[in-house]
Coordinates of C-alpha atoms in Angstrom, one line a residue:
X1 CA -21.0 -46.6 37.9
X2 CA -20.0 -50.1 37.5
X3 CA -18.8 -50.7 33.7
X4 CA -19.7 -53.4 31.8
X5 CA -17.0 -55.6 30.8
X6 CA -18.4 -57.8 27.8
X7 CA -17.4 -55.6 24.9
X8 CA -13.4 -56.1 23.7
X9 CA -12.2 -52.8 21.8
X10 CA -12.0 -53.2 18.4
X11 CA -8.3 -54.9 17.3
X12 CA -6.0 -51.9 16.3
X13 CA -5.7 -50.9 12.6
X14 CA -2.1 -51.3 11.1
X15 CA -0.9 -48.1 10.1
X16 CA 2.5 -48.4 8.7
X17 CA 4.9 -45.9 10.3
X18 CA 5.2 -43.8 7.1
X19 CA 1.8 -42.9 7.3
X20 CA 2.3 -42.5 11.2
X21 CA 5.0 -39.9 10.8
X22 CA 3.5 -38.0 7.6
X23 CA 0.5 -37.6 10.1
X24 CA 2.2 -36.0 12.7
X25 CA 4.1 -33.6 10.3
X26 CA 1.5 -31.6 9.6
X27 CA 1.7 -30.3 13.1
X28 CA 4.6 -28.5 12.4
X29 CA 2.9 -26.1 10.4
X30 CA -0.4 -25.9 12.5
X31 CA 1.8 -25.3 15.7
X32 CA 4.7 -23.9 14.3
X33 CA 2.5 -21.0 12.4
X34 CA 0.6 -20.3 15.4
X35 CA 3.6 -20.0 17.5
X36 CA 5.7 -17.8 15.1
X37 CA 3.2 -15.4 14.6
X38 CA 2.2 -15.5 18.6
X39 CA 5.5 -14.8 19.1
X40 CA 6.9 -12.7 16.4
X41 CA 3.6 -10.6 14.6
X42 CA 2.8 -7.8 17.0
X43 CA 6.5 -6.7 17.5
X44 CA 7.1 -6.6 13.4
X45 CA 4.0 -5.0 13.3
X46 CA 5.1 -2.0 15.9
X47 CA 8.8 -2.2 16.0
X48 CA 9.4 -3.2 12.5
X49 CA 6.3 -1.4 10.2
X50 CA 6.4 0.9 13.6
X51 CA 2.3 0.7 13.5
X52 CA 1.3 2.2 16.6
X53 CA 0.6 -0.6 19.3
X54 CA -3.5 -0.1 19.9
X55 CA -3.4 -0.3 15.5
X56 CA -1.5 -3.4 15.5
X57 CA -4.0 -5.3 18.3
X58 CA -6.9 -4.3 16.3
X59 CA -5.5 -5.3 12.8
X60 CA -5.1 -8.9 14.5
X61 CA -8.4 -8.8 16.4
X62 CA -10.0 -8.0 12.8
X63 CA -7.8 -10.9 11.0
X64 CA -8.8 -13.1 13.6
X65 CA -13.0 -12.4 13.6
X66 CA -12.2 -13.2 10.2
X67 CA -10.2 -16.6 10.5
X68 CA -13.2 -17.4 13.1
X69 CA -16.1 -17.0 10.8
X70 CA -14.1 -19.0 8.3
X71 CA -13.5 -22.0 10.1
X72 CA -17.4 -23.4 10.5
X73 CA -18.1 -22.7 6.8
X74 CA -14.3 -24.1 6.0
X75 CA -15.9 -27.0 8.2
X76 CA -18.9 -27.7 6.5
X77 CA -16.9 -27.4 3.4
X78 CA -15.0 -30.4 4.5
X79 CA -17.5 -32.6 5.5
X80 CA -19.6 -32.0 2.5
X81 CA -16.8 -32.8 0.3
X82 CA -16.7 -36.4 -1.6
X83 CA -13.5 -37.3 -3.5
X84 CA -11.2 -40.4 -4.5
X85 CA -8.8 -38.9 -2.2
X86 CA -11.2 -38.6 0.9
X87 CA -12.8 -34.8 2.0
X88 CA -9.8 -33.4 4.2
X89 CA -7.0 -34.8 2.5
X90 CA -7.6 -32.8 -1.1
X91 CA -7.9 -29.0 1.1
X92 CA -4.5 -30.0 3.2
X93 CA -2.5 -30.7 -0.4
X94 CA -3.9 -27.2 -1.7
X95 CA -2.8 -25.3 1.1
X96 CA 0.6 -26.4 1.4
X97 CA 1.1 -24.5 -1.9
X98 CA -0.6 -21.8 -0.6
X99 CA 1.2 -21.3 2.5
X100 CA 4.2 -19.8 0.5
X101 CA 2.5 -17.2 -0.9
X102 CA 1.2 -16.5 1.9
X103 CA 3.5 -16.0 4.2
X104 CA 5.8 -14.3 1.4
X105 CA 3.0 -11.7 1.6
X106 CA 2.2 -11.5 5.2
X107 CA 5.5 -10.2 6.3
X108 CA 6.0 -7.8 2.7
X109 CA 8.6 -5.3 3.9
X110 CA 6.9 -2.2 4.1
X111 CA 8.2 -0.3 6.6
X112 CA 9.5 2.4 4.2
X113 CA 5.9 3.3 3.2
X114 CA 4.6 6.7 4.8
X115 CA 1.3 6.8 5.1
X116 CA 0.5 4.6 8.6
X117 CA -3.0 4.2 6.8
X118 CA -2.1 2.6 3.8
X119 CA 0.4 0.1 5.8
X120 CA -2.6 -0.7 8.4
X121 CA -5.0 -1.7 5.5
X122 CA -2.1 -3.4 3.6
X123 CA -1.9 -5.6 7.1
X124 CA -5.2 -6.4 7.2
X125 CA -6.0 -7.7 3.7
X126 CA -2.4 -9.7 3.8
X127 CA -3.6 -11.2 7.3
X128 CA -7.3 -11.7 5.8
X129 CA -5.6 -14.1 3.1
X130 CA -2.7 -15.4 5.3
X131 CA -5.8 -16.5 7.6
X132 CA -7.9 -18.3 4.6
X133 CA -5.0 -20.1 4.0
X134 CA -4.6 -21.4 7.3
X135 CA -8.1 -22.4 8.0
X136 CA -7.8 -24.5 4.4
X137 CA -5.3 -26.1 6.0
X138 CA -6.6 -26.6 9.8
X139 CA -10.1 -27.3 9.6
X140 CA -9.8 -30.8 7.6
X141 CA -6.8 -31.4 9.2
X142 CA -8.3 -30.9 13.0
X143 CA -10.3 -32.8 11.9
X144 CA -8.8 -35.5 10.4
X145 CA -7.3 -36.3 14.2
X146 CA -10.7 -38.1 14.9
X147 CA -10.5 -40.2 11.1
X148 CA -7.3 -41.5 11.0
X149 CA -8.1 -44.2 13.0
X150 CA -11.5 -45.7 14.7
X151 CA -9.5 -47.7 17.3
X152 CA -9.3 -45.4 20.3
X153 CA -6.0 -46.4 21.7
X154 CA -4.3 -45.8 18.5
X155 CA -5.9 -42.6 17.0
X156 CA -4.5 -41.4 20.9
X157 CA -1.0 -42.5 20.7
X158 CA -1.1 -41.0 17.0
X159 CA -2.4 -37.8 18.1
X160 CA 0.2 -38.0 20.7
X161 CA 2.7 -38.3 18.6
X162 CA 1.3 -34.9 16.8
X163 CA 1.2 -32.8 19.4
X164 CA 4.8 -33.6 20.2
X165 CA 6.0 -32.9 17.0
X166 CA 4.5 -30.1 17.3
X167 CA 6.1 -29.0 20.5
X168 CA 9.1 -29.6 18.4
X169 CA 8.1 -27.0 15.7
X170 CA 7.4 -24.5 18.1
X171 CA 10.7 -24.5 19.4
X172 CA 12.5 -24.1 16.1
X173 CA 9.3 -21.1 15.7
X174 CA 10.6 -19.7 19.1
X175 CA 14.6 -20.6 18.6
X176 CA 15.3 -19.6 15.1
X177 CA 13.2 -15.8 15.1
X178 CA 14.7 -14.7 17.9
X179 CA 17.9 -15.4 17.1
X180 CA 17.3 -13.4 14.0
X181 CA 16.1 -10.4 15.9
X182 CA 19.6 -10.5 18.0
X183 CA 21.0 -10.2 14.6
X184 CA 18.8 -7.2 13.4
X185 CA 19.4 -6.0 17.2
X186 CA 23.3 -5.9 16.1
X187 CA 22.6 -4.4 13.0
X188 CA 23.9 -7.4 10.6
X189 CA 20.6 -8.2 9.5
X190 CA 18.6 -5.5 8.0
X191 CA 15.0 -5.1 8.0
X192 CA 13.9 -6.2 4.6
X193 CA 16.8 -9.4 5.3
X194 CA 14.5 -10.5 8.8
X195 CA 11.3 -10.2 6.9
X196 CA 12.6 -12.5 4.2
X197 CA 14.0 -14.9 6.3
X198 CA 11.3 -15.3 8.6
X199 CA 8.3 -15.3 5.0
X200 CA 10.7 -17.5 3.0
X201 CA 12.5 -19.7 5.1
X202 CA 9.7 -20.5 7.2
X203 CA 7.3 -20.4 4.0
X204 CA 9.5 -23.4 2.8
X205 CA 9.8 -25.4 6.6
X206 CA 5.6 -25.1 6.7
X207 CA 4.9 -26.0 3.0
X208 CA 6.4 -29.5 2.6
X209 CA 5.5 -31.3 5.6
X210 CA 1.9 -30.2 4.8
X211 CA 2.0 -32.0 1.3
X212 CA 3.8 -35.1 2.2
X213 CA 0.8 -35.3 5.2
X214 CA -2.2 -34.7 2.2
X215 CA -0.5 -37.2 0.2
X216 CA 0.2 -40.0 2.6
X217 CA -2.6 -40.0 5.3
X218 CA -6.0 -41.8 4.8
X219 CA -9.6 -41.1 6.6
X220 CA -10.7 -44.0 8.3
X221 CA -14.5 -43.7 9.6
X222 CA -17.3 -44.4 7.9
X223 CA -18.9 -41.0 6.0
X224 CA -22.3 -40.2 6.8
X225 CA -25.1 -40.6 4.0
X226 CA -26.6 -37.2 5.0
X227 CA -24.9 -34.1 3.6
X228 CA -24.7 -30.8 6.4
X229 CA -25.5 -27.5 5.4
X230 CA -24.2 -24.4 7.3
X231 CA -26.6 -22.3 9.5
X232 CA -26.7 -20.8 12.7
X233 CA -29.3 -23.5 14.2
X234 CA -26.6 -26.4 12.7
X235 CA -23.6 -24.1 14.9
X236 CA -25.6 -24.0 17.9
X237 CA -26.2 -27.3 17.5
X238 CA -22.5 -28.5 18.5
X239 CA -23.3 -26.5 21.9
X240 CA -26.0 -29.1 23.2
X241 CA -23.2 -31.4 24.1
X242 CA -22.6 -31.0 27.2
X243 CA -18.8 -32.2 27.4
X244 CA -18.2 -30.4 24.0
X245 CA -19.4 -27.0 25.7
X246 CA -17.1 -28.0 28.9
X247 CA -13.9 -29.1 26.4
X248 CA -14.5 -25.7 24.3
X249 CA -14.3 -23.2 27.8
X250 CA -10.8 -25.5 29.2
X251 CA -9.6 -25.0 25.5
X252 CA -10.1 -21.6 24.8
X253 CA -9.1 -19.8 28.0
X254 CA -5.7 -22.2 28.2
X255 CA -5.6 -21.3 25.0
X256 CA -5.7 -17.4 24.8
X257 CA -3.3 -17.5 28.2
X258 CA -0.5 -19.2 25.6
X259 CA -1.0 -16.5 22.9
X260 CA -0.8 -13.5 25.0
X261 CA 2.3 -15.2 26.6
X262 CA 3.8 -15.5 23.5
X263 CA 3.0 -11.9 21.7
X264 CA 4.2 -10.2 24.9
X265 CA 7.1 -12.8 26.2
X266 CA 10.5 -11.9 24.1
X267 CA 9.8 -8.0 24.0
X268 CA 9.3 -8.2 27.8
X269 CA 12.4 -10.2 28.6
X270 CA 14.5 -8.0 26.5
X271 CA 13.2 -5.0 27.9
X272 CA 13.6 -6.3 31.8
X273 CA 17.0 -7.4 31.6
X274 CA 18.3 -4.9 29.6
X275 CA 19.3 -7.1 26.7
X276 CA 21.3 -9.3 28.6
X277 CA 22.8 -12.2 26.6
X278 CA 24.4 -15.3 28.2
X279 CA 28.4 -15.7 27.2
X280 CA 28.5 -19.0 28.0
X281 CA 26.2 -19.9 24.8
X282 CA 28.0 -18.1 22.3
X283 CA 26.1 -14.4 23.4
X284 CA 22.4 -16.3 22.7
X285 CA 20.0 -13.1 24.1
X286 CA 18.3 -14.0 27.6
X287 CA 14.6 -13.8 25.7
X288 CA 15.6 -16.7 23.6
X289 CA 17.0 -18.8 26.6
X290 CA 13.7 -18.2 28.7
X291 CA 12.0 -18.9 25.4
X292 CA 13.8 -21.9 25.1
X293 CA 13.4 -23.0 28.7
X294 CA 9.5 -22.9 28.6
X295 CA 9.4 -25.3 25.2
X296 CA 12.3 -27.6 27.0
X297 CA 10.3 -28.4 30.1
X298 CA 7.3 -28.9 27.9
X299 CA 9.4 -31.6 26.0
X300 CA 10.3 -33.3 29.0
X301 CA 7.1 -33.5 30.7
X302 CA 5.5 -35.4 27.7
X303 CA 6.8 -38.8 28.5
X304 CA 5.7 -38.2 32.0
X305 CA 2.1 -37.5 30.2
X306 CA 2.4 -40.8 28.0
X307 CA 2.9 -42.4 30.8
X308 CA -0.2 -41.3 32.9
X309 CA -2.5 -42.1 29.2
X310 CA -1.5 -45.5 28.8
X311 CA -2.0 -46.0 33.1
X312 CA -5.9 -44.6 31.5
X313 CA -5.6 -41.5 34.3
X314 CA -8.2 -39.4 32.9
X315 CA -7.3 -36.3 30.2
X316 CA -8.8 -33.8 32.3
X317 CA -6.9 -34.8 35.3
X318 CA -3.6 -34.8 33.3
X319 CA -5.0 -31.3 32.3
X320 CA -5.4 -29.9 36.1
X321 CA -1.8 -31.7 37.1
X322 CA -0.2 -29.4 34.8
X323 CA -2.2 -26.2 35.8
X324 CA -0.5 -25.2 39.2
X325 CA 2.8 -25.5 37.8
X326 CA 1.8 -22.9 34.9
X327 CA 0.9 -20.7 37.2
X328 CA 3.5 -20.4 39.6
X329 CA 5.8 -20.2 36.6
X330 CA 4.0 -17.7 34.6
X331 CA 2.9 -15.3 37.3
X332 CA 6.6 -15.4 39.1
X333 CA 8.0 -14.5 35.6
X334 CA 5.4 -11.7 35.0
X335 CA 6.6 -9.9 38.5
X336 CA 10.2 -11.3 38.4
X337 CA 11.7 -8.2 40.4
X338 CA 14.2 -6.0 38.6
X339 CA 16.6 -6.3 41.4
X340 CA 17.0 -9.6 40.8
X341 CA 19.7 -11.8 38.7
X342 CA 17.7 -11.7 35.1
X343 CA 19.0 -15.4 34.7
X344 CA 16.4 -16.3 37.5
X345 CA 14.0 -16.0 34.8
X346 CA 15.0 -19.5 33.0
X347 CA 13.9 -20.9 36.2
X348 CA 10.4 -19.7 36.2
X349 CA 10.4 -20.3 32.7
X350 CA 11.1 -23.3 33.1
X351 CA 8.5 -24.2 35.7
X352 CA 6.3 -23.0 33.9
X353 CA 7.2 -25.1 30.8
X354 CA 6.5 -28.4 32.8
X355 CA 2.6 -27.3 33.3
X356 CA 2.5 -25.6 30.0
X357 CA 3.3 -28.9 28.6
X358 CA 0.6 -31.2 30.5
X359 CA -1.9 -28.3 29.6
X360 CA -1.0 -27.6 26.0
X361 CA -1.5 -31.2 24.8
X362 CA -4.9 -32.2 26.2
X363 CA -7.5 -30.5 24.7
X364 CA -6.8 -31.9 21.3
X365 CA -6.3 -35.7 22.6
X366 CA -9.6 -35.4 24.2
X367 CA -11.6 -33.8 21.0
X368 CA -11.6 -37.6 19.0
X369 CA -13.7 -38.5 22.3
X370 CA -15.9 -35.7 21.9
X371 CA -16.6 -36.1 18.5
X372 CA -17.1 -40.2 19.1
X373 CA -19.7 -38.6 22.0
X374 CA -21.4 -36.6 19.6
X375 CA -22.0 -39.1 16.9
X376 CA -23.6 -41.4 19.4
X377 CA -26.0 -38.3 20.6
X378 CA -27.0 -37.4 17.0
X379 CA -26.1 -40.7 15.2
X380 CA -24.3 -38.4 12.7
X381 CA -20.5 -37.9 12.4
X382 CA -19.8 -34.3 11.3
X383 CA -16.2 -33.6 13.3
X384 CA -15.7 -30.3 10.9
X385 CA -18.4 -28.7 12.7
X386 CA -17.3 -29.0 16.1
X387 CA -13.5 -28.3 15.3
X388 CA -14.8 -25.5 13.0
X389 CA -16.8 -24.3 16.6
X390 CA -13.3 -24.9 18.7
X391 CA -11.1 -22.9 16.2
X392 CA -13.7 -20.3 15.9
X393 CA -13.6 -19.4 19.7
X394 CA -10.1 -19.6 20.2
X395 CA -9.4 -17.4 17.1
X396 CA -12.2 -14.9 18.4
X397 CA -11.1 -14.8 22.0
X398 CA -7.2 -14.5 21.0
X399 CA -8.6 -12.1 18.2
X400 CA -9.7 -9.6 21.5
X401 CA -7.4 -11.1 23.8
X402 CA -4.7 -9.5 21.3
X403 CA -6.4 -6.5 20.6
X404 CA -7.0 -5.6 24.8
X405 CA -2.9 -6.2 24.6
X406 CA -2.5 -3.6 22.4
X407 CA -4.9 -1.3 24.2
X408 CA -2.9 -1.4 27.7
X409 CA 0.4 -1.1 25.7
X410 CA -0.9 2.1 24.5
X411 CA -2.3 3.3 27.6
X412 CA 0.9 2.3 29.4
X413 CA 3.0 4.2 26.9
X414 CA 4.4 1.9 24.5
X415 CA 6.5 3.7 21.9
X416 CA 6.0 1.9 18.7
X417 CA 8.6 4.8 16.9
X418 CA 11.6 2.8 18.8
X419 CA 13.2 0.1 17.2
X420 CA 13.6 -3.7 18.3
X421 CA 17.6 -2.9 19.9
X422 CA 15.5 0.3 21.8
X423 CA 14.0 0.1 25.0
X424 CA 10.5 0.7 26.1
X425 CA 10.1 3.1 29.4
X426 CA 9.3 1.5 32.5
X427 CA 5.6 2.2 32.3
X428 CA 5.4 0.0 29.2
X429 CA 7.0 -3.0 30.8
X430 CA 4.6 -2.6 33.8
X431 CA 1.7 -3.0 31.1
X432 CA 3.2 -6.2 30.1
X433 CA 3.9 -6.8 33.6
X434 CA 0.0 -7.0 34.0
X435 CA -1.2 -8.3 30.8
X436 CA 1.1 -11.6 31.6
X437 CA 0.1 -11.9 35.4
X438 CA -3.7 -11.1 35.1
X439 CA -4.6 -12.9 31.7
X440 CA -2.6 -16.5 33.4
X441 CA -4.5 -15.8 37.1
X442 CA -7.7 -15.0 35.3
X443 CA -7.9 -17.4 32.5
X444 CA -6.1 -20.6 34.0
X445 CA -8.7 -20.9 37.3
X446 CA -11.5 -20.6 34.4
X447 CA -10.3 -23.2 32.3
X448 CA -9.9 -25.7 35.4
X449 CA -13.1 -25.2 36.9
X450 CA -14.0 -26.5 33.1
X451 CA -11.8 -29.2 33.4
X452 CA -13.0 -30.4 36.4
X453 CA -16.6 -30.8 34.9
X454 CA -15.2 -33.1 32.2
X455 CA -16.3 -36.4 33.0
X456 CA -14.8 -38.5 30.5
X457 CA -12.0 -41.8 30.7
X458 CA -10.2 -43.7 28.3
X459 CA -12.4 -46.8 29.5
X460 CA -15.4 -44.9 28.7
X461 CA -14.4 -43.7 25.5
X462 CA -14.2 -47.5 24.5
X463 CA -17.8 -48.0 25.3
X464 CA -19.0 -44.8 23.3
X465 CA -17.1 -47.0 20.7
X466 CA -18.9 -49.9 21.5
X467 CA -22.3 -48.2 21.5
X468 CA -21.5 -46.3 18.4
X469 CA -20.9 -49.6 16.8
X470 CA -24.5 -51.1 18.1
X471 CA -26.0 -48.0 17.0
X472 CA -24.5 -47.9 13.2
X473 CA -25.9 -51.5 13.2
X474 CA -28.9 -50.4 14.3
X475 CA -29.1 -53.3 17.7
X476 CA -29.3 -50.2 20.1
X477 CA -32.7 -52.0 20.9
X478 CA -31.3 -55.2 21.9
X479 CA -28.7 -53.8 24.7
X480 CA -28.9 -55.8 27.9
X481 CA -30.2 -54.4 30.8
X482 CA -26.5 -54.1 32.1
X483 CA -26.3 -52.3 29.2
X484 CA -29.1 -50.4 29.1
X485 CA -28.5 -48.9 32.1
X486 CA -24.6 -48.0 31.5
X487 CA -26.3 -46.3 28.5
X488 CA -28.5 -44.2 30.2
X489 CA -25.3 -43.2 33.0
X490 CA -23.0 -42.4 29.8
X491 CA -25.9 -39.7 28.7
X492 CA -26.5 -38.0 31.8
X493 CA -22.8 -37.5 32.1
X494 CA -21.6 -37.2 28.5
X495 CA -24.8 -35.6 27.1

């Protein structure tokens, strides 16, 4: 298709660098809390409260159908809302007081109770309210990513700047807890002194970024006159767009590879090299150097990804570059041989860090261009209900993704009675082996065939801007027949 050239983007908004950086805070809790629970929730649950494994994937299956019904209503919610202080930003100030408590009560010492029922429903209501608290939180601010600006090329480089902060908080979320399982390994930190430090400390390091965000952000498009109501029909609704549907699939299954990564990643590496450590850094344990490795790569691949968004190479193709090196990574870690020098592992770690990186940061830079896509379809700018739609599945699938975990754990005879310096028998790491190497196989090829169907460019993200600026004037009737016919291209494709 030949673009049209006549229309200059609209002149950037200036956004002072205070705002900029309380913007890109709030990432640290909306990563950080994902990736300290990926990482940390199912072993406290089984080696900690010694829940058996099957138990524990259920209890976060249930918490997540939970968080996933949420996040549409917590989305309409949003939208609906009218204050002084904008619809997302008054939710995100809330939760950041809420996230304390929260937390506080999501990791309650209980592993002296005994009666394994009364701990398993104890779980489940504390998840149920930890989750409520996060979907205050993530909905409007999700959302938000497609308000803060209407120029495109700075609401990118600001969610950018996000999703590397972000990056950053996971690896304090991956650094920090596993160095405080060595020290409950050794014995010098008890139980009831990890679950403290890990509800408190990180209760604390979630909480205050989120309130300076809620009180020094602003929304920035135009609200819509029409209030939304939540239904079934209106959910369905965000599933007519065809890039939307394509964006959802690439998200969720990249997605749910990450989190059963993470549950699985520092109980497996402890358990294959035997609890090696590495004297050179002071005795740090080999889980949280392969840990380290991954979030390291991913770091330094993200200038290399800047570089390729302001060259306009197209999201989804930054998407599938990163793919390949995922999967040799990940796979040659999940059958890393036994025999072999457990320090090899940083390597593939590390290999797969650089695609984990390009992968991890797309889908979220390319949802402002859905939701610009989806206002020029519908005329109608509701972004709470198709980030309410993208959390819902991801929560869902990483719901059962987590639960089918616990299920092969058990079947591959996972001891949950053993403690976190114990190891598990052989059969158990071979589970691991294949819930690693299958789910990144299986669910990586799925989410680039999606990628590849994604047929949207920075340079045609600036014309859905231009024609979503015809259409709020209402002169979509007076496009040229250049125009006109670019239109029509942009809705087969987009549509």
């Amino acid at each position: 298709m030949e673009e049209s050239t006549t229309h200059t983007p609209a002149p950037p908004e200036k956004i002072g660098m205070g705002e900029k950086v309380a913007f890109a805070c709030g990432e640290i809790y909306g990563s950080g809390a994902v990736a300290l629970l990926s990482l940390t929730y199912l072993l406290f649950l089984t080696q900690i409260l010694h829940i058996p494994a099957a138990w524990a994937g259920t209890i976060i299956m249930i918490s997540k159908i939970w968080d996933a019904i949420s996040d549409p209503l917590m989305g309409v919610i949003s939208d609906n809302t009218r204050t002084r202080f904008g619809r997302r930003r008054p939710y995100i100030f809330a939760s950041g007081f809420l996230i304390i408590v929260a937390m506080m009560i999501l990791f309650m010492p209980i592993q002296s109770w005994q009666s394994t029922g009364l701990k398993i429903t104890y779980v489940i209501v504390a998840y149920i309210l930890y989750s409520t608290v996060s979907t205050v939180f993530n909905v409007p601010y999700l959302s938000l990513t497609s308000e803060i600006s209407q120029n495109v090329k700075v609401r990118s480089n600001m969610n950018f700047a996000r999703i590397a902060v972000g990056m950053l908080a996971c690896a304090v979320c991956y650094l920090i807890p596993n160095e405080l399982l060595s020290l409950h390994r050794a014995g010098t930190l008890s139980d009831t002194g990890f679950c403290f430090a890990l509800s408190l400390g990180f209760g604390i390091f979630f909480a205050v970024p989120v309130i300076v965000s809620a009180c020094m952000t602003r929304e920035r498009t135009p609200l819509p006159e029409q209030k939304s109501t939540f239904s079934f029909k209106n959910f369905a609704r965000t599933f007519r767009l065809k890039c939307f549907r394509r964006l959802l699939i690439m998200y969720v299954f990249s997605f749910v590879c990450n989190e059963i990564i993470a549950s699985l990643l520092i109980t497996f590496v402890y358990n294959l090299s035997g609890g090696a450590t590495v004297a050179a850094l002071g005795g740090m344990s080999l889980g949280t150097l392969v840990n380290m490795a991954m979030l390291v790569s991913a770091g330094v691949i993200m200038p290399v990804v800047l570089v390729m968004l302001n060259k306009k190479v197209p999201k989804p193709v930054i998407f599938l570059c990163g793919l390949p090196l995922y999967l040799i990574g990940a796979v040659s870690l999940a059958f890393f041989p036994a025999s072999q020098n457990p320090i090899l592992m940083v390597v593939c770690a590390a290999i797969a860090g650089l695609g984990y990186g390009m992968v991890q940061v797309i889908p979220w830079l390319t949802f402002p261009d859905i939701v610009d896509v989806a206002e020029l379809k519908s005329n109608d700018r509701n972004p709470g209900a198709y980030n309410g739609t993208m959390t819902f599945f991801k929560k869902f699938s990483t719901g059962v993704a987590v639960f089918l975990v616990g299920q092969v754990l058990t079947l591959a005879g996972y001891d949950e009675s053993l403690g976190t310096k114990d190891f598990q028998p052989a059969s158990a790491v071979r589970g691991m082996r294949i819930a690693i190497g299958a789910s990144v196989c299986v669910f990586l090829t799925i989410a680039a065939v999606a990628a590849m169907l994604i047929r949207i460019t920075t340079r045609k993200s600036e014309r859905i801007r231009y024609y979503i600026d015809k259409q709020r004037a209402g002169e979509l009737d007076q496009l040229t027949d250049e125009e006109t016919q670019e239109f029509a291209q942009l809705k087969m494709e987009l549509f």
